């Protein structure tokens, strides 16, 4: 795990001290809200509907047990005993008081964490595949590169006032678990014919008001060129990106308006000019970073106990069927801990649960934890022989829900229960859908299904890339929910298509139920997923089940 | 024709806790919308908003929100403003716990 050097530590402390002064001046009234707002946002502090919200970065989603315990301590001491894990691998606290925020930031600095660049028109927390360094299908661990990018982008003088926020995601495998195609820059580690490792670089993806899938800028960038090339992209954007209109300011619009070929030509030109300035210091740094991400000392042990437990305990078998992923090391598994208990708020963990996760990671998981963009927690390295004990410990903490990748494993943004920008609530919709599918006892039969909900057009809940996406809107003063179908956040990324008129809060749960039951009738056999069936049949039959009484349904069917 | 002015209240977030507050006729910030001053005249409303916004050491982000006269005092019109009088729907946190 990466350790702060003296420079990192001093920088973070300095920023906290600065912010402490700014908060004091805000409280005594010498700073107005207009003056203070950009300063607080630079430190991850938002003002929401009922309270402040502090967004803390979990760089590339990686935490150790000490950090997780500190997050729990902060939740208890300065918040309401829980935290909300987000799609950007951050944790948000929904109830901090302004006066306490500098102390919270100091407590974070104690465990090498901070809230810098979790907001504002800067390069945000770099996200990565949550299975990094563990997945069987990985070419290389993407996190050293994410850390290199984090160091380069943090407080980068040229990039503190970009036209708009800028998000980078990195993955080390062909299977895209980091939604790199919906990021401003998406990086995928690939191997060329000569066997060398490099990056496929995508640019101009994003969700929000104008959803776009990232376009390939280059199919192979030698790893040594990562920083100069990314710097070239960001500088081209910094010059070309529109500052006249907030809704046209993201790089996806720059790419759309100028064309990928023009952007490529400009990036190449800029890259040629600045490359020499990166005289290899970045490579020395990378080498140093890489040692911090060396794999843990994997153990060898008998796995018969695991097989026996599977046979003996159907609940454990069901959990291990849904919540485990293949690990690169023999005898190991990746455990996805669902933070989506049916009926609970997606992504919310109590401080007790955080401490339980920390204990489990320390005892059975080489002290590593990850936050996934799907708002779950990952134990990346668990030996199969330890799985029964891990399962028992998770059960004791009410964390053993067996629903990873299923209908109730829903991404939901905070929506109008917290967010000042929301047009409707999203959390209660997620809670009700999950509860309903639990009652139906159908979700295991339905199989892989990604439902994603946003409370406004900003799309923080990734609804555009949900197999079923739900967007909450305000229609003449009433909450209204629009459905999109066929979205996909994987390597075959696609933006979902609007199914038709929206549904009221009362109608939306039955509508989703019709859709899923309809799919069960439509699929060829149990092996055809919802998304595959949608791709084979098109929207028509799905719209027909969604709008059984509507004129349009007949046309569509 | 410009849209007719509909009654408003001035609301903001309390500076220290961020909790929703409303401006009363006697210039207090109340945590209860029912105590708010209901503004029925547009020019007066704009003036009150200017005065409210100047109180930077007490609140942040003052704005005019639609409201209507209810039995106990002003009530919210829009669901967003109604949520602000209660708190989130997923936990008994915020104002609803103090009611
Ligand atoms: C509650 C406070 C939040 C505010 C004020 C906020 C604001 C925004 C805004 C304005 C956008 C649109 C940006 C654009 O297109 O230029 C956006 C996008 C996004 N936000 Fe949030 N957000 C909040 C919470 C969250 C949370 C909790 C998550 C994770 C669950 C999140 C993740 C994202 C993602 C993934 C996108 C879309 C991807 C993209 O940048 O294109 N946000 N957010
Ligand atoms: S999608 Fe909208 S409602 Fe949801 S968190 Fe983002 S800005 Fe808020």
XYZ file of C-alpha atoms and ligand atoms in Angstrom, chain A residues 413-415 419 421-422 454-456 458-461, ligand 2:
21
model
C -27.199 8.557 -5.766
C -28.260 10.495 -2.650
C -31.074 12.182 -4.578
C -28.613 16.536 -2.540
C -29.366 19.666 -6.957
C -31.836 16.786 -6.997
C -30.059 9.066 -10.314
C -32.044 11.845 -8.684
C -31.365 14.327 -11.475
C -26.321 14.921 -13.499
C -26.391 11.132 -13.463
C -24.272 10.519 -10.376
C -26.102 7.200 -10.057
S -27.544 12.785 -9.769
Fe -28.332 14.733 -9.175
S -29.509 14.214 -7.349
Fe -28.103 12.569 -7.634
S -26.337 13.148 -6.423
Fe -25.970 13.817 -8.525
S -26.541 15.910 -8.508
Fe -27.493 14.991 -6.716
